[in-house]
mmCIF file of C-alpha atoms in Angstrom:
data_model
loop_
_atom_site.group_PDB
_atom_site.id
_atom_site.type_symbol
_atom_site.label_atom_id
_atom_site.label_comp_id
_atom_site.label_asym_id
_atom_site.label_seq_id
_atom_site.Cartn_x
_atom_site.Cartn_y
_atom_site.Cartn_z
ATOM 1 C CA GLY G 1456 162.637 139.384 167.718
ATOM 2 C CA GLN G 1457 160.042 136.679 168.075
ATOM 3 C CA GLN G 1458 159.744 134.229 165.217
ATOM 4 C CA LEU G 1459 157.326 131.540 164.242
ATOM 5 C CA ASN G 1460 158.686 128.446 162.571
ATOM 6 C CA GLN G 1461 156.766 126.616 159.887
ATOM 7 C CA SER G 1462 158.267 123.717 158.010
ATOM 8 C CA PRO G 1463 158.598 122.275 155.515
ATOM 9 C CA GLN G 1464 158.245 125.165 153.066
ATOM 10 C CA SER G 1465 156.199 122.976 150.691
ATOM 11 C CA MET G 1466 153.985 119.923 151.089
ATOM 12 C CA PHE G 1467 152.574 117.654 148.412
ATOM 13 C CA ILE G 1468 149.633 115.354 149.130
ATOM 14 C CA GLN G 1469 147.129 113.242 147.257
ATOM 15 C CA GLU G 1470 143.497 114.321 147.052
ATOM 16 C CA GLY G 1471 141.563 112.732 149.888
ATOM 17 C CA GLU G 1472 144.532 112.535 152.267
ATOM 18 C CA ASP G 1473 144.734 114.295 155.615
ATOM 19 C CA VAL G 1474 147.558 116.747 156.286
ATOM 20 C CA SER G 1475 148.908 118.308 159.465
ATOM 21 C CA MET G 1476 150.962 121.502 159.791
ATOM 22 C CA ASN G 1477 152.810 122.750 162.844
ATOM 23 C CA CYS G 1478 153.835 126.189 163.960
ATOM 24 C CA THR G 1479 156.355 126.581 166.755
ATOM 25 C CA SER G 1480 157.980 129.392 168.670
ATOM 26 C CA SER G 1481 160.630 129.832 171.337
ATOM 27 C CA SER G 1482 158.385 132.318 173.167
ATOM 28 C CA ILE G 1483 154.746 132.275 174.239
ATOM 29 C CA PHE G 1484 151.803 133.768 172.422
ATOM 30 C CA ASN G 1485 148.352 134.757 173.641
ATOM 31 C CA THR G 1486 146.598 134.221 170.332
ATOM 32 C CA TRP G 1487 147.205 131.830 167.458
ATOM 33 C CA LEU G 1488 145.713 132.375 164.027
ATOM 34 C CA TRP G 1489 145.740 130.309 160.856
ATOM 35 C CA TYR G 1490 145.350 131.992 157.458
ATOM 36 C CA LYS G 1491 145.164 130.645 153.907
ATOM 37 C CA GLN G 1492 146.338 132.620 150.910
ATOM 38 C CA ASP G 1493 145.342 131.843 147.330
ATOM 39 C CA PRO G 1494 147.646 133.044 144.516
ATOM 40 C CA GLY G 1495 147.408 136.793 143.921
ATOM 41 C CA GLU G 1496 145.013 137.361 146.812
ATOM 42 C CA GLY G 1497 145.197 138.386 150.435
ATOM 43 C CA PRO G 1498 145.267 135.884 153.313
ATOM 44 C CA VAL G 1499 141.896 134.763 154.624
ATOM 45 C CA LEU G 1500 141.401 133.849 158.260
ATOM 46 C CA LEU G 1501 140.644 130.146 158.775
ATOM 47 C CA ILE G 1502 140.704 129.650 162.534
ATOM 48 C CA ALA G 1503 141.451 131.809 165.593
ATOM 49 C CA LEU G 1504 142.579 130.346 168.927
ATOM 50 C CA TYR G 1505 142.620 132.341 172.165
ATOM 51 C CA LYS G 1506 143.206 129.881 174.999
ATOM 52 C CA ALA G 1507 145.911 127.315 175.734
ATOM 53 C CA GLY G 1508 144.632 123.836 174.937
ATOM 54 C CA GLU G 1509 141.761 125.138 172.811
ATOM 55 C CA LEU G 1510 140.726 122.868 169.942
ATOM 56 C CA THR G 1511 138.585 124.473 167.228
ATOM 57 C CA SER G 1512 137.121 123.142 163.999
ATOM 58 C CA ASN G 1513 135.941 124.862 160.850
ATOM 59 C CA GLY G 1514 134.541 122.283 158.452
ATOM 60 C CA ARG G 1515 137.379 119.941 157.465
ATOM 61 C CA LEU G 1516 139.907 122.092 159.329
ATOM 62 C CA THR G 1517 140.893 121.592 162.966
ATOM 63 C CA ALA G 1518 143.425 123.667 164.865
ATOM 64 C CA GLN G 1519 144.783 123.532 168.391
ATOM 65 C CA PHE G 1520 146.462 126.046 170.686
ATOM 66 C CA GLY G 1521 149.339 124.206 172.355
ATOM 67 C CA ILE G 1522 149.354 123.783 176.128
ATOM 68 C CA THR G 1523 152.791 125.407 176.407
ATOM 69 C CA ARG G 1524 151.486 128.415 174.382
ATOM 70 C CA LYS G 1525 154.529 128.010 172.147
ATOM 71 C CA ASP G 1526 152.943 126.025 169.364
ATOM 72 C CA SER G 1527 149.844 125.357 167.325
ATOM 73 C CA PHE G 1528 148.860 122.866 164.668
ATOM 74 C CA LEU G 1529 146.382 122.805 161.810
ATOM 75 C CA ASN G 1530 144.853 119.635 160.394
ATOM 76 C CA ILE G 1531 143.070 119.403 157.063
ATOM 77 C CA SER G 1532 141.069 116.238 156.568
ATOM 78 C CA ALA G 1533 140.023 114.654 153.262
ATOM 79 C CA SER G 1534 141.889 117.223 151.168
ATOM 80 C CA ILE G 1535 140.384 118.530 147.934
ATOM 81 C CA PRO G 1536 142.006 120.451 145.050
ATOM 82 C CA SER G 1537 140.784 123.836 146.318
ATOM 83 C CA ASP G 1538 142.854 123.349 149.489
ATOM 84 C CA VAL G 1539 145.878 124.360 147.409
ATOM 85 C CA GLY G 1540 147.484 127.552 148.702
ATOM 86 C CA ILE G 1541 149.836 128.988 151.280
ATOM 87 C CA TYR G 1542 148.980 128.382 154.923
ATOM 88 C CA PHE G 1543 150.303 130.910 157.426
ATOM 89 C CA CYS G 1544 150.310 130.738 161.166
ATOM 90 C CA ALA G 1545 150.344 133.980 163.133
ATOM 91 C CA GLY G 1546 150.569 134.767 166.810
ATOM 92 C CA ARG G 1547 150.038 137.750 169.051
ATOM 93 C CA PRO G 1548 152.644 138.115 171.823
ATOM 94 C CA PRO G 1549 151.520 138.863 175.411
ATOM 95 C CA ASN G 1550 152.878 142.446 175.399
ATOM 96 C CA TYR G 1551 150.536 143.673 172.657
ATOM 97 C CA THR G 1552 147.190 144.804 173.977
ATOM 98 C CA GLY G 1553 144.277 147.035 173.118
ATOM 99 C CA ALA G 1554 143.786 148.124 169.546
ATOM 100 C CA ASN G 1555 147.276 146.985 168.640
ATOM 101 C CA SER G 1556 146.763 143.486 167.326
ATOM 102 C CA LYS G 1557 150.293 143.391 165.956
ATOM 103 C CA LEU G 1558 151.037 139.864 164.810
ATOM 104 C CA THR G 1559 154.097 137.741 164.186
ATOM 105 C CA PHE G 1560 153.765 135.577 161.059
ATOM 106 C CA GLY G 1561 155.379 132.317 160.038
ATOM 107 C CA LYS G 1562 156.827 132.088 156.539
ATOM 108 C CA GLY G 1563 154.010 129.853 155.376
ATOM 109 C CA ILE G 1564 153.667 126.363 153.937
ATOM 110 C CA THR G 1565 152.704 125.934 150.288
ATOM 111 C CA LEU G 1566 150.303 123.030 149.956
ATOM 112 C CA SER G 1567 149.848 121.190 146.665
ATOM 113 C CA VAL G 1568 147.092 118.612 146.200
ATOM 114 C CA ARG G 1569 147.391 116.034 143.443
ATOM 115 C CA PRO G 1570 144.048 114.934 141.945
ATOM 116 C CA ASP P 1481 129.544 144.616 151.905
ATOM 117 C CA GLY P 1482 132.170 145.489 154.483
ATOM 118 C CA GLY P 1483 135.774 144.932 153.621
ATOM 119 C CA ILE P 1484 139.206 146.224 152.774
ATOM 120 C CA THR P 1485 139.880 147.611 149.317
ATOM 121 C CA GLN P 1486 143.371 147.953 147.931
ATOM 122 C CA SER P 1487 144.102 149.738 144.691
ATOM 123 C CA PRO P 1488 145.489 149.460 142.162
ATOM 124 C CA LYS P 1489 145.850 145.689 141.787
ATOM 125 C CA TYR P 1490 149.028 146.141 139.719
ATOM 126 C CA LEU P 1491 151.404 149.092 139.804
ATOM 127 C CA PHE P 1492 154.596 149.903 137.958
ATOM 128 C CA ARG P 1493 157.270 152.258 139.185
ATOM 129 C CA LYS P 1494 159.992 154.013 137.247
ATOM 130 C CA GLU P 1495 163.423 154.667 138.684
ATOM 131 C CA GLY P 1496 163.416 157.641 141.060
ATOM 132 C CA GLN P 1497 159.652 157.756 141.285
ATOM 133 C CA ASN P 1498 157.447 157.711 144.349
ATOM 134 C CA VAL P 1499 154.242 155.698 144.128
ATOM 135 C CA THR P 1500 151.285 155.520 146.486
ATOM 136 C CA LEU P 1501 149.237 152.432 147.251
ATOM 137 C CA SER P 1502 145.691 152.935 148.445
ATOM 138 C CA CYS P 1503 143.990 151.054 151.285
ATOM 139 C CA GLU P 1504 140.420 151.805 152.346
ATOM 140 C CA GLN P 1505 138.287 149.928 154.875
ATOM 141 C CA ASN P 1506 134.626 150.269 155.805
ATOM 142 C CA LEU P 1507 134.783 147.887 158.764
ATOM 143 C CA ASN P 1508 135.121 150.712 161.305
ATOM 144 C CA HIS P 1509 138.400 149.157 162.475
ATOM 145 C CA ASP P 1510 140.741 151.264 164.584
ATOM 146 C CA ALA P 1511 144.019 149.625 163.606
ATOM 147 C CA MET P 1512 145.481 149.313 160.110
ATOM 148 C CA TYR P 1513 148.673 147.662 158.857
ATOM 149 C CA TRP P 1514 150.884 147.433 155.802
ATOM 150 C CA TYR P 1515 152.864 144.288 154.994
ATOM 151 C CA ARG P 1516 155.313 143.391 152.312
ATOM 152 C CA GLN P 1517 155.362 139.839 150.959
ATOM 153 C CA ASP P 1518 158.262 138.340 149.021
ATOM 154 C CA PRO P 1519 158.394 134.707 147.858
ATOM 155 C CA GLY P 1520 159.387 132.430 150.718
ATOM 156 C CA GLN P 1521 159.617 135.352 153.163
ATOM 157 C CA GLY P 1522 156.168 135.408 154.675
ATOM 158 C CA LEU P 1523 154.674 138.743 155.704
ATOM 159 C CA ARG P 1524 156.884 141.538 156.986
ATOM 160 C CA LEU P 1525 155.363 144.548 158.725
ATOM 161 C CA ILE P 1526 156.137 147.947 157.200
ATOM 162 C CA TYR P 1527 153.981 150.373 159.223
ATOM 163 C CA TYR P 1528 150.937 150.180 161.453
ATOM 164 C CA SER P 1529 148.473 152.645 162.896
ATOM 165 C CA GLN P 1530 146.317 152.167 165.972
ATOM 166 C CA ILE P 1531 144.426 155.437 165.711
ATOM 167 C CA VAL P 1532 143.887 158.373 163.393
ATOM 168 C CA ASN P 1533 146.877 160.737 163.075
ATOM 169 C CA ASP P 1534 149.218 158.231 164.688
ATOM 170 C CA PHE P 1535 151.368 155.457 163.217
ATOM 171 C CA GLN P 1536 154.463 153.431 164.094
ATOM 172 C CA LYS P 1537 157.275 151.875 162.129
ATOM 173 C CA GLY P 1538 157.247 148.146 161.652
ATOM 174 C CA ASP P 1539 160.203 145.884 160.938
ATOM 175 C CA ILE P 1540 161.062 147.211 157.443
ATOM 176 C CA ALA P 1541 159.934 150.873 157.344
ATOM 177 C CA GLU P 1542 162.963 152.298 155.515
ATOM 178 C CA GLY P 1543 162.019 153.677 152.111
ATOM 179 C CA TYR P 1544 158.298 153.816 152.927
ATOM 180 C CA SER P 1545 155.957 156.448 154.360
ATOM 181 C CA VAL P 1546 152.320 156.434 155.483
ATOM 182 C CA SER P 1547 149.595 158.764 156.679
ATOM 183 C CA ARG P 1548 146.416 158.195 158.681
ATOM 184 C CA GLU P 1549 144.252 161.275 158.267
ATOM 185 C CA LYS P 1550 140.993 159.331 158.268
ATOM 186 C CA LYS P 1551 139.981 156.194 160.141
ATOM 187 C CA GLU P 1552 139.064 154.364 156.966
ATOM 188 C CA SER P 1553 142.188 155.203 154.927
ATOM 189 C CA PHE P 1554 145.858 154.256 155.333
ATOM 190 C CA PRO P 1555 147.834 154.969 152.128
ATOM 191 C CA LEU P 1556 151.399 153.704 151.710
ATOM 192 C CA THR P 1557 153.993 155.603 149.675
ATOM 193 C CA VAL P 1558 156.929 153.670 148.288
ATOM 194 C CA THR P 1559 159.643 156.261 147.916
ATOM 195 C CA SER P 1560 162.630 156.329 145.580
ATOM 196 C CA ALA P 1561 164.750 155.508 148.634
ATOM 197 C CA GLN P 1562 163.336 151.975 148.591
ATOM 198 C CA LYS P 1563 165.849 150.292 146.295
ATOM 199 C CA ASN P 1564 164.099 146.946 146.014
ATOM 200 C CA PRO P 1565 160.385 147.758 145.892
ATOM 201 C CA THR P 1566 159.227 144.829 143.755
ATOM 202 C CA ALA P 1567 156.880 142.842 145.987
ATOM 203 C CA PHE P 1568 153.279 142.053 146.846
ATOM 204 C CA TYR P 1569 151.893 144.614 149.323
ATOM 205 C CA LEU P 1570 149.089 143.721 151.697
ATOM 206 C CA CYS P 1571 146.958 146.018 153.824
ATOM 207 C CA ALA P 1572 145.101 144.743 156.880
ATOM 208 C CA SER P 1573 142.855 146.109 159.608
ATOM 209 C CA SER P 1574 141.583 144.975 162.978
ATOM 210 C CA ILE P 1575 139.681 145.954 166.093
ATOM 211 C CA GLU P 1576 140.713 145.383 169.672
ATOM 212 C CA TYR P 1577 141.762 141.799 170.387
ATOM 213 C CA GLN P 1578 140.377 140.568 167.061
ATOM 214 C CA PRO P 1579 142.305 139.004 164.154
ATOM 215 C CA GLN P 1580 143.519 141.096 161.280
ATOM 216 C CA HIS P 1581 141.577 141.040 158.019
ATOM 217 C CA PHE P 1582 143.410 141.548 154.743
ATOM 218 C CA GLY P 1583 142.783 143.232 151.430
ATOM 219 C CA ASP P 1584 143.578 141.514 148.134
ATOM 220 C CA GLY P 1585 146.958 143.170 147.709
ATOM 221 C CA THR P 1586 148.832 145.342 145.220
ATOM 222 C CA ARG P 1587 151.646 143.927 143.145
ATOM 223 C CA LEU P 1588 154.364 146.517 142.549
ATOM 224 C CA SER P 1589 156.916 146.059 139.798
ATOM 225 C CA ILE P 1590 159.798 148.126 138.463
ATOM 226 C CA LEU P 1591 159.843 149.324 134.856
#
């Protein structure tokens, strides 16, 4: 089946640094989503992208929908300690329509921020 | 406030026992989903339902069962046939073409 690739599994940065995460696939997606999960909680939606080339910001977060529709990236600028967590990308393939918003998820990147 | 409520937060299962995880949403979403999360594995889809009284198997449905008798409720039963049930279980819901929203999860452990 379709898979989304996120690597590395863990990232360690210094507080105040910027960080960029990629998500890639061998097949195209119509929607790209970025979620953050804090320990013991459910993922929370950060940014949703619906159009190839789209660039969207949410505070210190910026995400882009790749032109090829096979990738997306998420940038976090001026990181702070509360940015710690697991960041998941998710995509919706072209063959899922209507009420079925079935998603394919990456395995996530665990971000650690050193004070 | 609108949202997705999962209960209990922690659940323990004995050998040979079935347990049921609750998921309720008041967002008026048509579709609901159950995922299993293991460390380093990401989210794997167990079952999903697009409409009341209908549901489909996901990627890892063996050993699990669901029902969708009401729009707002989608309980998941972990049966004794699931030999490795220890995991974090997440419920989500969505409406047409919109992203999924998640509950806060239930952590299931074996006694």
